Short mmCIF file of C-alpha atoms and ligand atoms in Angstrom, two decimals:
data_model
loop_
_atom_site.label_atom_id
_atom_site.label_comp_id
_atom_site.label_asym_id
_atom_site.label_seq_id
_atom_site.Cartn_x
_atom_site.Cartn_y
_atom_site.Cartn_z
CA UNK T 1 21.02 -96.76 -40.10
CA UNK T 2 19.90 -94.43 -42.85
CA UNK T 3 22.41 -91.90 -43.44
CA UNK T 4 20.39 -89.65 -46.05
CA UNK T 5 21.01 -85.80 -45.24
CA UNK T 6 17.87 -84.11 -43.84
CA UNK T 7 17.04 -80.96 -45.66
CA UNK T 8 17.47 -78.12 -43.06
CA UNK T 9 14.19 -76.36 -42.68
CA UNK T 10 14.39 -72.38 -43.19
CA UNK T 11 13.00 -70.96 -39.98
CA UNK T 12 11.16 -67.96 -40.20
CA UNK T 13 8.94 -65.86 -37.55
CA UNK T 14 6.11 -67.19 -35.86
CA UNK T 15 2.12 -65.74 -36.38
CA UNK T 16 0.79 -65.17 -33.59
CA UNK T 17 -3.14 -64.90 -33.05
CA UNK T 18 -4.08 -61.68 -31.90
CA UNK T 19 -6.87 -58.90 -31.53
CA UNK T 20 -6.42 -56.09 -34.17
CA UNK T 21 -6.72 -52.36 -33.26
CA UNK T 22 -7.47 -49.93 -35.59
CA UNK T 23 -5.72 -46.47 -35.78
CA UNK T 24 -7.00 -44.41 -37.72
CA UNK T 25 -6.37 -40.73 -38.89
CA UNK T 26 -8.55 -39.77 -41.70
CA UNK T 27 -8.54 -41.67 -44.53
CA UNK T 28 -5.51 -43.81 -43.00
CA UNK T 29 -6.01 -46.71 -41.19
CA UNK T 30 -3.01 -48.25 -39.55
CA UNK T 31 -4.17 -51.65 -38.29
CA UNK T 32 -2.04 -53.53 -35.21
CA UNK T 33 -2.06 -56.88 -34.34
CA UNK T 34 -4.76 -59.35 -35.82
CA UNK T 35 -2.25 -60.52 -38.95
CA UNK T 36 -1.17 -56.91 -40.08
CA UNK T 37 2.34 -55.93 -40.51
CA UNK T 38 4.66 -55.43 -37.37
CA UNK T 39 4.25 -51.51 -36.96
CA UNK T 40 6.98 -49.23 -36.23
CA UNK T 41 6.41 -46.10 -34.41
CA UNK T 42 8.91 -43.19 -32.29
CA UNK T 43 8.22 -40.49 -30.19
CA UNK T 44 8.80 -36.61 -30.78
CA UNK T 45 11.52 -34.96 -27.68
CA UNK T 46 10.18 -31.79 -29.03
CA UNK T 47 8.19 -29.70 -26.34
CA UNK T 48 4.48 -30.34 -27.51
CA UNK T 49 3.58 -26.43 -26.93
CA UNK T 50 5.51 -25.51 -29.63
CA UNK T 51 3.45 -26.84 -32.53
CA UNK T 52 5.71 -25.96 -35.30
CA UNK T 53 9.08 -27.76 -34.34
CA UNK T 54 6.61 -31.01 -33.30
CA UNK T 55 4.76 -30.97 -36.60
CA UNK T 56 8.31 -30.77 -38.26
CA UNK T 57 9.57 -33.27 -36.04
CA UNK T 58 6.46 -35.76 -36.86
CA UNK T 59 6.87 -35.11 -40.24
CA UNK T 60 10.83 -36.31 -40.29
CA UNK T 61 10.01 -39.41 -38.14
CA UNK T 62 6.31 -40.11 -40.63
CA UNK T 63 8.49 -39.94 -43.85
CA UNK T 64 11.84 -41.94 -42.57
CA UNK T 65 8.94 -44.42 -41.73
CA UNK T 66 7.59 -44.27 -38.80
CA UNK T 67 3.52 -45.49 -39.37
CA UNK T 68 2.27 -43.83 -35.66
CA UNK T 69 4.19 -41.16 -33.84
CA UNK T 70 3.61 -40.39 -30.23
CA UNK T 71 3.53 -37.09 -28.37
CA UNK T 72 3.74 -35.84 -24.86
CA UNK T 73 0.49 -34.67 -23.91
CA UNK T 74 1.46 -33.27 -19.66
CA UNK T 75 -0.06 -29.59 -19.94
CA UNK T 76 -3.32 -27.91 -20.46
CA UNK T 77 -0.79 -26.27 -23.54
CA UNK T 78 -0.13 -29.44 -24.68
CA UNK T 79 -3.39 -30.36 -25.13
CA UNK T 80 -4.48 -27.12 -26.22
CA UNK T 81 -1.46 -27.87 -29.19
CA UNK T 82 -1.94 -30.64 -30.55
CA UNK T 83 -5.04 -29.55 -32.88
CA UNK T 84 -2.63 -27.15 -34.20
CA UNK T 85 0.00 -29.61 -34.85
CA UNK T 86 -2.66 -32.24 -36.79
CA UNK T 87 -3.76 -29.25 -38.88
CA UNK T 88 0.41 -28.37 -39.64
CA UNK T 89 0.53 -32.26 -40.43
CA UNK T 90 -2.66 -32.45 -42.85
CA UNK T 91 -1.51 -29.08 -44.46
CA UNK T 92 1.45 -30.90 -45.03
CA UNK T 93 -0.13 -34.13 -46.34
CA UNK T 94 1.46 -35.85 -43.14
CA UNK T 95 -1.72 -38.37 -42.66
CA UNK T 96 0.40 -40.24 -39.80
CA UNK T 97 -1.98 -41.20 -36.70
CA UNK T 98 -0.39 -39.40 -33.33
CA UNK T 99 -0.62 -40.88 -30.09
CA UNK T 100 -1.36 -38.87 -26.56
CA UNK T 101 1.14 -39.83 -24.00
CA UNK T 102 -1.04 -39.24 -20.85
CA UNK T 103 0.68 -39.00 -16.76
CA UNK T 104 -0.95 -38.20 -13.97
CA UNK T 105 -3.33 -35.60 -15.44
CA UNK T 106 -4.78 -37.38 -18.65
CA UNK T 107 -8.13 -37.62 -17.47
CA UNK T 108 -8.54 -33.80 -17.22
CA UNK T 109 -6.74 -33.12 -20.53
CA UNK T 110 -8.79 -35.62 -22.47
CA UNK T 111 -12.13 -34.15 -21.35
CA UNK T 112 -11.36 -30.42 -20.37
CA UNK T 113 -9.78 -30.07 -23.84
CA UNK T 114 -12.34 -32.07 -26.71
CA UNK T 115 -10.12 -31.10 -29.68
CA UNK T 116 -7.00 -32.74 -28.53
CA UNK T 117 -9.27 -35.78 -27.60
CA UNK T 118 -10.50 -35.88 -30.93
CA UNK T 119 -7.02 -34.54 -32.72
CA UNK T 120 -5.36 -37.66 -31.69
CA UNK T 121 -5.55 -41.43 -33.17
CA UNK T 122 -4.94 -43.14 -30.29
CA UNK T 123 -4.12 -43.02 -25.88
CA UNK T 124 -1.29 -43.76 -24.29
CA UNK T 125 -2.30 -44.73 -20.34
CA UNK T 126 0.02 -45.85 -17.74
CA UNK T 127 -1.85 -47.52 -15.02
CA UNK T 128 0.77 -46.70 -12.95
CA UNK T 129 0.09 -42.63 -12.90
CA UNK T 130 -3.12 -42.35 -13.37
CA UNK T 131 -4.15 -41.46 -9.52
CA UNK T 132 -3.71 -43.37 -5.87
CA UNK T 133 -6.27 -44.67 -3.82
CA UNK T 134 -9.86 -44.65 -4.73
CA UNK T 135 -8.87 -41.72 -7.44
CA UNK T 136 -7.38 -43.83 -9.61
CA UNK T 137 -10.27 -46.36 -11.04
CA UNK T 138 -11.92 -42.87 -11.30
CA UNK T 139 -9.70 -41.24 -13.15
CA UNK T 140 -8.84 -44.63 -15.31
CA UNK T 141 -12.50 -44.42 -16.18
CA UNK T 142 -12.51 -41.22 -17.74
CA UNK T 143 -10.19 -41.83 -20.04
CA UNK T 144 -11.64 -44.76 -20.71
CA UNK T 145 -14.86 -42.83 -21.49
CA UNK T 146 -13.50 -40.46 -23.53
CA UNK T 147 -11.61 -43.76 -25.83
CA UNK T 148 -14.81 -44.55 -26.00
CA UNK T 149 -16.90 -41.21 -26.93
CA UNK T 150 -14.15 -40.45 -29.27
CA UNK T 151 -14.07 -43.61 -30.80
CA UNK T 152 -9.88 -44.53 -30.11
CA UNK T 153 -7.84 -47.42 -29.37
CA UNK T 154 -5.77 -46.98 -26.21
CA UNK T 155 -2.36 -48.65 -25.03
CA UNK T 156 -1.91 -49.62 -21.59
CA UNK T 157 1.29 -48.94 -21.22
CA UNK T 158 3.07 -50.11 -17.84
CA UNK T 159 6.22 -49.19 -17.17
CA UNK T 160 8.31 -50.61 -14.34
CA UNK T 161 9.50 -47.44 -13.66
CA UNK T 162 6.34 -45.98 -12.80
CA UNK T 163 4.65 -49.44 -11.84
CA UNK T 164 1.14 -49.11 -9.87
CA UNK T 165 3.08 -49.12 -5.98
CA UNK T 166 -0.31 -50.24 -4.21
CA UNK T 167 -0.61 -53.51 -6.47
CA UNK T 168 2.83 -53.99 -5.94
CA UNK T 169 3.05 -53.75 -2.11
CA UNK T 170 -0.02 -55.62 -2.63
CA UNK T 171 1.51 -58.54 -4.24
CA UNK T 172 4.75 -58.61 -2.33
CA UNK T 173 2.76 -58.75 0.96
CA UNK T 174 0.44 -61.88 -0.77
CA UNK T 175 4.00 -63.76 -1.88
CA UNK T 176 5.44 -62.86 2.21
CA UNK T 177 2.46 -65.63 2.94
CA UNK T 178 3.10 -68.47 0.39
CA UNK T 179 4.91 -71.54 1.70
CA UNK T 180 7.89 -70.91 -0.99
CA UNK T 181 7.87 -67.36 -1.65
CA UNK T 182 8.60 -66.66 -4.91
CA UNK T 183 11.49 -64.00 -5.38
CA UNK T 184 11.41 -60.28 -6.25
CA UNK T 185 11.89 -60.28 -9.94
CA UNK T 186 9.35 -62.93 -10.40
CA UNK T 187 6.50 -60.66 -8.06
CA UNK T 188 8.05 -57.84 -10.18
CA UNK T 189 7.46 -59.30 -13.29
CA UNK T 190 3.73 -60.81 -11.85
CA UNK T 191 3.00 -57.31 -10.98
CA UNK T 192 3.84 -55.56 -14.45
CA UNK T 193 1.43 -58.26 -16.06
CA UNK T 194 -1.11 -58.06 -13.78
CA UNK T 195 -1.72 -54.45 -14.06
CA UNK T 196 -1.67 -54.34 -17.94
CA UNK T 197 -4.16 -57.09 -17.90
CA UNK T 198 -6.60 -56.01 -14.97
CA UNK T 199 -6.72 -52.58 -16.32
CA UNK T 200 -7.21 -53.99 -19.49
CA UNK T 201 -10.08 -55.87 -18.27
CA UNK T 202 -11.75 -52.94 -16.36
CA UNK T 203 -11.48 -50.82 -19.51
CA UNK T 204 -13.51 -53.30 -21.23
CA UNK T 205 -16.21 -53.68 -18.46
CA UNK T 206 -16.37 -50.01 -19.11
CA UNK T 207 -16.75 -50.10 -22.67
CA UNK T 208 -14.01 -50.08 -24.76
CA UNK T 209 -13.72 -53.01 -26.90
CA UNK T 210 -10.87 -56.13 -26.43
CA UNK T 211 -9.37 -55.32 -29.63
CA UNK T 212 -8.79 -51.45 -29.22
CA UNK T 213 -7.01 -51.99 -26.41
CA UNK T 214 -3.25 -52.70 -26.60
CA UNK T 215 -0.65 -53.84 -23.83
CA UNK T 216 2.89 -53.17 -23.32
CA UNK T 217 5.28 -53.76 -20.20
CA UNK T 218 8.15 -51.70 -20.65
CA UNK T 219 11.50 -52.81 -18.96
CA UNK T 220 14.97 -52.12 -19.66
CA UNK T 221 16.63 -55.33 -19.08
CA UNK T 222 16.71 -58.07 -22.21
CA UNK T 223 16.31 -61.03 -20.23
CA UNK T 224 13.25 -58.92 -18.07
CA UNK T 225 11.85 -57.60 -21.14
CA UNK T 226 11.97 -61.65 -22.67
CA UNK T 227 10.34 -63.32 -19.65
CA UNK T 228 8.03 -60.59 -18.96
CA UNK T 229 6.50 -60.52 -23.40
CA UNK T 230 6.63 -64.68 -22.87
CA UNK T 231 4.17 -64.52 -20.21
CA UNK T 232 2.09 -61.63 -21.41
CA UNK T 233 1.66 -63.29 -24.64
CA UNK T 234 0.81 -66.50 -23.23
CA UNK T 235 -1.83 -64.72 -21.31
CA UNK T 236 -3.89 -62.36 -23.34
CA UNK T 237 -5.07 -61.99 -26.97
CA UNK T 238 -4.62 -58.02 -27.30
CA UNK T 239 -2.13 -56.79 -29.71
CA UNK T 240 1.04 -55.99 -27.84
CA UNK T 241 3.27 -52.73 -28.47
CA UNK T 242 7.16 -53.65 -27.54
CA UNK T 243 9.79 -51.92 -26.60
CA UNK T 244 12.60 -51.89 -24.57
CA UNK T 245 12.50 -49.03 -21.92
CA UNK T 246 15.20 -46.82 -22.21
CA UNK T 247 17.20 -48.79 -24.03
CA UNK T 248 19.96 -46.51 -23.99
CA UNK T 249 22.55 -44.24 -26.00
CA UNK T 250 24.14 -45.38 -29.48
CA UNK T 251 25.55 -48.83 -30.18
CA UNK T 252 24.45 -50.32 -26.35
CA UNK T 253 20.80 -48.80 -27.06
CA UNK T 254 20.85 -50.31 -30.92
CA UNK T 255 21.95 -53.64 -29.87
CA UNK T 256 20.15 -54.41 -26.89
CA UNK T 257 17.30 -53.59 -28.60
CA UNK T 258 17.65 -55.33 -31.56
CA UNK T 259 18.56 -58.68 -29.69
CA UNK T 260 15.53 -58.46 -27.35
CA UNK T 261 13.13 -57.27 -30.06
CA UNK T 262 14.52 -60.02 -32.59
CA UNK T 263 13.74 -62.65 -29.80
CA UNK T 264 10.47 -61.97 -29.38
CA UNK T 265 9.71 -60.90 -33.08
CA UNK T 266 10.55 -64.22 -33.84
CA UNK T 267 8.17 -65.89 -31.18
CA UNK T 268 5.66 -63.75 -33.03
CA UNK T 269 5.74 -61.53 -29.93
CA UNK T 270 4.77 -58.06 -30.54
CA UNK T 271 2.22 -56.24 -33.10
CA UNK T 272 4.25 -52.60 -32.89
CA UNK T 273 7.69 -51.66 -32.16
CA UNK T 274 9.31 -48.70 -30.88
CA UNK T 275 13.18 -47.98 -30.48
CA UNK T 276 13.78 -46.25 -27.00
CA UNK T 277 17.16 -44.78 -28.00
CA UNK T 278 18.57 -41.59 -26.45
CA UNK T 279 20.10 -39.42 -29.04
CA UNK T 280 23.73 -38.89 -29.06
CA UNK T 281 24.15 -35.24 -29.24
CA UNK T 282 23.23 -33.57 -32.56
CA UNK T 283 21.74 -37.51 -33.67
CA UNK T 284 18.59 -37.20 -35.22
CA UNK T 285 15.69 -38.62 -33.56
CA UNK T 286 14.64 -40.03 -37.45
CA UNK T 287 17.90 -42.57 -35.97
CA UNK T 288 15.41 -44.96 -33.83
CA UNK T 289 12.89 -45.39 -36.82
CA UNK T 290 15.66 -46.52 -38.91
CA UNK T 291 17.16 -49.31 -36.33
CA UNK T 292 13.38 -50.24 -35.99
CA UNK T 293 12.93 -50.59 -39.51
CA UNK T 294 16.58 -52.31 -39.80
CA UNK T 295 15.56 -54.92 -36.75
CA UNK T 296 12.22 -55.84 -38.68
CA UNK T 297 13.55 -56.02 -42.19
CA UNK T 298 16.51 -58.40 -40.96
CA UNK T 299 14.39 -60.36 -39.41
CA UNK T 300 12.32 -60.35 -43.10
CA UNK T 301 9.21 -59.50 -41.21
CA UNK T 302 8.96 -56.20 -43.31
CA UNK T 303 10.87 -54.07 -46.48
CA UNK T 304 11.18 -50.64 -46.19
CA UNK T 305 14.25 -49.76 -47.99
CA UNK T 306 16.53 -51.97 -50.54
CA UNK T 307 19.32 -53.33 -48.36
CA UNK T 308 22.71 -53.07 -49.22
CA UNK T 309 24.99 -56.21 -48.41
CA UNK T 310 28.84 -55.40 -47.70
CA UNK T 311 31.72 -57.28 -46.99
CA UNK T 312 33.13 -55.73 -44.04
CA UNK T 313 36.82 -55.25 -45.31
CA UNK T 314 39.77 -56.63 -44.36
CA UNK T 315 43.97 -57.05 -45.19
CA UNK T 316 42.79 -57.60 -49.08
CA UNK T 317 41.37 -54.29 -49.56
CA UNK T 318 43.27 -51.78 -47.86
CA UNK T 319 41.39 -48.55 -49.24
CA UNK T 320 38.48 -46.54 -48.33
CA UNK T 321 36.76 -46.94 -51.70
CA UNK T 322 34.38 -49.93 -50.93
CA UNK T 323 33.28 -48.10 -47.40
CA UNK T 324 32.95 -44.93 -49.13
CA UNK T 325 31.04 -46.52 -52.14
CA UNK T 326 28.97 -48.27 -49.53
CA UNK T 327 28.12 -45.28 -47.51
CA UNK T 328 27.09 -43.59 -50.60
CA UNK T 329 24.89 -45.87 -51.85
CA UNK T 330 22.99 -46.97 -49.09
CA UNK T 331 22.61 -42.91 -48.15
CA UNK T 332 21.11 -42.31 -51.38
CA UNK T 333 18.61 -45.15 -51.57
CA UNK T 334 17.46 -44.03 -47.84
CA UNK T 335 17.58 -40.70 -48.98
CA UNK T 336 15.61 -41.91 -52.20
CA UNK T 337 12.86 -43.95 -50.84
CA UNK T 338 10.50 -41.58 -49.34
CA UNK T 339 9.73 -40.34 -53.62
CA UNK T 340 10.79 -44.39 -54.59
CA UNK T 341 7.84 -45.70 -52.41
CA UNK T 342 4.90 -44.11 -54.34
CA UNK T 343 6.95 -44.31 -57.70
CA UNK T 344 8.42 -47.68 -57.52
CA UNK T 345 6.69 -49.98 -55.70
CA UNK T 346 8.77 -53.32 -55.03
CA UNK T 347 11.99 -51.45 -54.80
CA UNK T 348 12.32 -51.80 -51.24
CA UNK T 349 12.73 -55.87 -51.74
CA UNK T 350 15.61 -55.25 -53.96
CA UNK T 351 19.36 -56.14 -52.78
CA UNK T 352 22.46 -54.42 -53.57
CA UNK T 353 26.15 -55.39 -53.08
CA UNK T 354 28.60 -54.04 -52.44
CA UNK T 355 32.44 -56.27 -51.88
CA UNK T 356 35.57 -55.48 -51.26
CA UNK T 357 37.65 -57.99 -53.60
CA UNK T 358 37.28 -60.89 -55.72
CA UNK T 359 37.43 -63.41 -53.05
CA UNK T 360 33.54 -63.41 -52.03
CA UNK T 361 32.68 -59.91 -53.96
CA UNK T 362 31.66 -61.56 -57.46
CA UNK T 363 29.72 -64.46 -55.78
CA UNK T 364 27.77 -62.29 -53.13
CA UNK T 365 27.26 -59.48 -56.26
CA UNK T 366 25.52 -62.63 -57.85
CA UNK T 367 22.86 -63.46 -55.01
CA UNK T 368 22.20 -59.67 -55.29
CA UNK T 369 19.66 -58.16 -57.86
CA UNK T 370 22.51 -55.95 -58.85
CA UNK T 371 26.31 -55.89 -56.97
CA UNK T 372 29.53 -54.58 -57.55
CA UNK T 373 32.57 -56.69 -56.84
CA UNK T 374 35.96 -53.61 -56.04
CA UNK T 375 39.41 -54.57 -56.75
CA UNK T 376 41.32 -55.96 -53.51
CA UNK T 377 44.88 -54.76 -52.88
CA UNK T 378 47.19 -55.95 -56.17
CA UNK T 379 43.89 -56.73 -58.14
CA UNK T 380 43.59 -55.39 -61.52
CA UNK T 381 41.64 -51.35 -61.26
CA UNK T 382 38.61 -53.13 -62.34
CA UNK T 383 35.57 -53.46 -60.48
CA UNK T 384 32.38 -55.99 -62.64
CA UNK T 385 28.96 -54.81 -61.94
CA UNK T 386 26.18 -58.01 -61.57
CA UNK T 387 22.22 -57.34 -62.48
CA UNK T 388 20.04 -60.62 -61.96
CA UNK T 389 22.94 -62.89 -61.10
CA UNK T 390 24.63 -62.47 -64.61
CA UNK T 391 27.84 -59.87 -65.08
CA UNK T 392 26.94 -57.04 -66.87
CA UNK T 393 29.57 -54.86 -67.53
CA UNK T 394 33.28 -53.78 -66.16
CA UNK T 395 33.91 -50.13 -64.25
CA UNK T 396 37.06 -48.63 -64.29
CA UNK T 397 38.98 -45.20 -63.56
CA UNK T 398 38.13 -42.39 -61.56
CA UNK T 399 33.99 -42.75 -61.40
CA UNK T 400 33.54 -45.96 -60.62
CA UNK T 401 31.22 -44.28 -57.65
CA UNK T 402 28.61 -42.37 -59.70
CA UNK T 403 29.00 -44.87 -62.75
CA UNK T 404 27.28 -47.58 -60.46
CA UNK T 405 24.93 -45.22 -58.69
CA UNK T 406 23.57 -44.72 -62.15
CA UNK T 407 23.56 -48.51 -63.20
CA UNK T 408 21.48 -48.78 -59.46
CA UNK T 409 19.15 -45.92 -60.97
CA UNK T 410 18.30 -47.06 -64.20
CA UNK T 411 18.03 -51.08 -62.79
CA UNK T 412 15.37 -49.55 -60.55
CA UNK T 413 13.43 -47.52 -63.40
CA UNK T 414 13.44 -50.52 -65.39
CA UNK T 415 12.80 -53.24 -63.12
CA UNK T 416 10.10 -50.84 -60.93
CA UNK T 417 9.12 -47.83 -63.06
CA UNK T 418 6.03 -47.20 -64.65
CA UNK T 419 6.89 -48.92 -67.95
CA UNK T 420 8.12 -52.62 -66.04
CA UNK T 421 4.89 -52.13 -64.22
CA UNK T 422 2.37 -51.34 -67.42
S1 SF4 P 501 35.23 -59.93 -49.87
FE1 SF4 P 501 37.44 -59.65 -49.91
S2 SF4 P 501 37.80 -57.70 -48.92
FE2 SF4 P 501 35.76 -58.32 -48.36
S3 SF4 P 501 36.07 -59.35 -46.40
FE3 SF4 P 501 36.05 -60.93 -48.01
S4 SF4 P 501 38.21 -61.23 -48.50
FE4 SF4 P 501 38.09 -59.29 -47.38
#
């Protein structure tokens, strides 16, 4: 028997082969699906009327990263906004496409109120409100129509809390008749599919071309969410947005998204992500960009801000100093990146670490491009600072803190700045 070790293969995230959509704003173009990054994008909880606190809003979620931002669009105000708020944005230099959420009325809105129709990048529709009986292909239509006149992409966006009832009852009568009926979750899950991709299909007998048109089928179960993206993607070729439906408050909402997203991510299932989190009082709603950001840049899918490795503590280092020196750096090289991005391009690959005591804090400091190793309880008050896997020099007293923010500020200038880059 040959007893040679195998290597063990790195696995990494699958490609998947899909339509790209085009959103553009301007001189941006944010393309989805088709090979292009995985896209993160949020939602303002602002009241679209008032212009001002949205446009401030957008601008907060466009520079903590967010590449398209979405906005309730339910009011003949709303609509009548949202010019104002893409003006705010350009004045500001905010170039981020926005997205019309539509319900119920988006037909009228989209073509009683041309400048909002033209102000935005991109439609939301949900199949599932857009009218009953023989109002709704009607009223699909015309949105439809104006995607088309206006030149957007549009998301279909079902949701199974607002699925389409008369395809449902539709589909649950059709399973009452089969020899095995299926159960509910599997018609549910049938029926979410089925009205993304039939409305998908009428929008492009319409007009509207396959790869402006997105999909998503929202649910708020992992498992639901898993089946439901395995079947869709199996199924169509149109770049699909994912995202857990409300997903929840805090450390539930964080993780359950971030182990269905990762599952699917790394199927190669999904071309734009959104974070459904509900903000814990006084939270800001910047907080779902970053745990986007964080789900696709563990993953290694994207980069969008150096990452800071840290031990998580334990009996060998029984002060505060590592957390707080952790905290501290990884708030300013968030806080940094938004200037960093334009001025130092790379530095979001770069790795910083931060350990606790000399048991794994020298060796992780290593694998980092620059890492600080603290002294553990009874180790000497010295703390060795690591740039490119070599040690560079020794901190000690009371400013060990700002000594090795500097040393992370001038590594960056050096390795990134102008003159590494000339
Ligand atoms: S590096 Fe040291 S302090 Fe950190 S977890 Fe490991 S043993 Fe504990």
């Amino acid at each position: 028997m040959d007893d040679q070790p195998i290597p063990i293969e790195p696995v990494a995230p699958v490609q998947r082969d899909t339509l790209q959509a085009q959103v553009r704003w301007g001189e941006r173009v944010v393309t989805v699906g088709g090979g292009a990054p995985v896209r993160v994008q949020s939602m303002t909880n602002t009241d679209t009327v008032d212009a001002i606190g949205t446009a401030i809003q957008i601008k907060e979620l466009a520079l903590a990263g967010s590449e398209l931002v979405r906005l309730t669009v339910n009011t003949p105000e709303a609509a009548a906004a949202v010019p104002y708020i893409r003006e705010q944005l350009d004045r500001m230099g905010i170039d981020v496409p926005l997205i019309g959420d539509f319900h119920y009325n988006g037909h009228r809105l989209l073509t009683e109120v041309p400048a909002c129709a033209e102000a935005l990048s991109k439609y939301r529709i949900n199949p599932g409100n857009v009218g009953k009986g023989d109002k709704r292909d009607k009223q699909f239509g015309q949105m439809v129509e104006a995607a088309i006149r206006w030149n957007k992409p549009v998301r279909i966006g079902v949701n199974w809390g607002s699925l389409d009832q008369e395809l449902l009852a539709g589909m649950m009568d059709e399973n009452s008749r089969r020899r095995t009926p299926w159960d509910a979750k599997s018609v549910m899950y049938e029926a979410l599919i089925t009205s993304a991709i039939e409305s998908a299909r009428r929008a492009e007998d319409i007009g509207l071309p396959a790869h402006q048109i997105l999909l998503s089928c929202k649910v708020s179960g992992v498992q639901d969410l898993i089946s439901v993206y395995r079947a869709l993607a199996q199924r169509c070729k149109y770049a699909l947005h994912l995202g857990l439906t409300e997903a929840g408050m805090g450390t539930k909402g964080t993780v359950a998204s971030a182990a269905a997203l990762g599952i699917l991510l790394q199927d190669g299932i999904g071309d734009t992500i959104r974070v459904s989190l509900t903000p814990q009082p006084g939270e800001a709603r910047t907080q779902e960009v970053v745990i986007a950001s964080e789900i696709l840049q563990s993953l290694g899918l994207r980069s969008f801000v150096p990452s800071v490795t840290a031990c998580p503590g334990c009996g060998r280092t029984t002060s505060t100093t590592f957390q707080e020196l952790t905290k501290e750096i990884d708030d300013f090289l968030r806080a940094q990146m938004p200037v960093w991005r334009a001025r130092y391009p790379g530095v979001e690959k770069m790795k910083v670490a931060v350990m606790g005591c000399i048991v794994n804090g020298p060796g992780e400091s290593k694998h980092a491009d620059i890492g600080i190793s603290l002294p553990g309880t009874g180790e000497a008050p010295a703390a060795p600072v690591y740039i490119d896997g070599e040690k560079s020099v020794t901190l000690r007293g009371d400013n060990i803190a700002q000594d090795f923010r500097a040393l992370v500020e001038n590594y960056i200038e050096k390795r990134f700045g102008a003159a590494a880059t000339a």
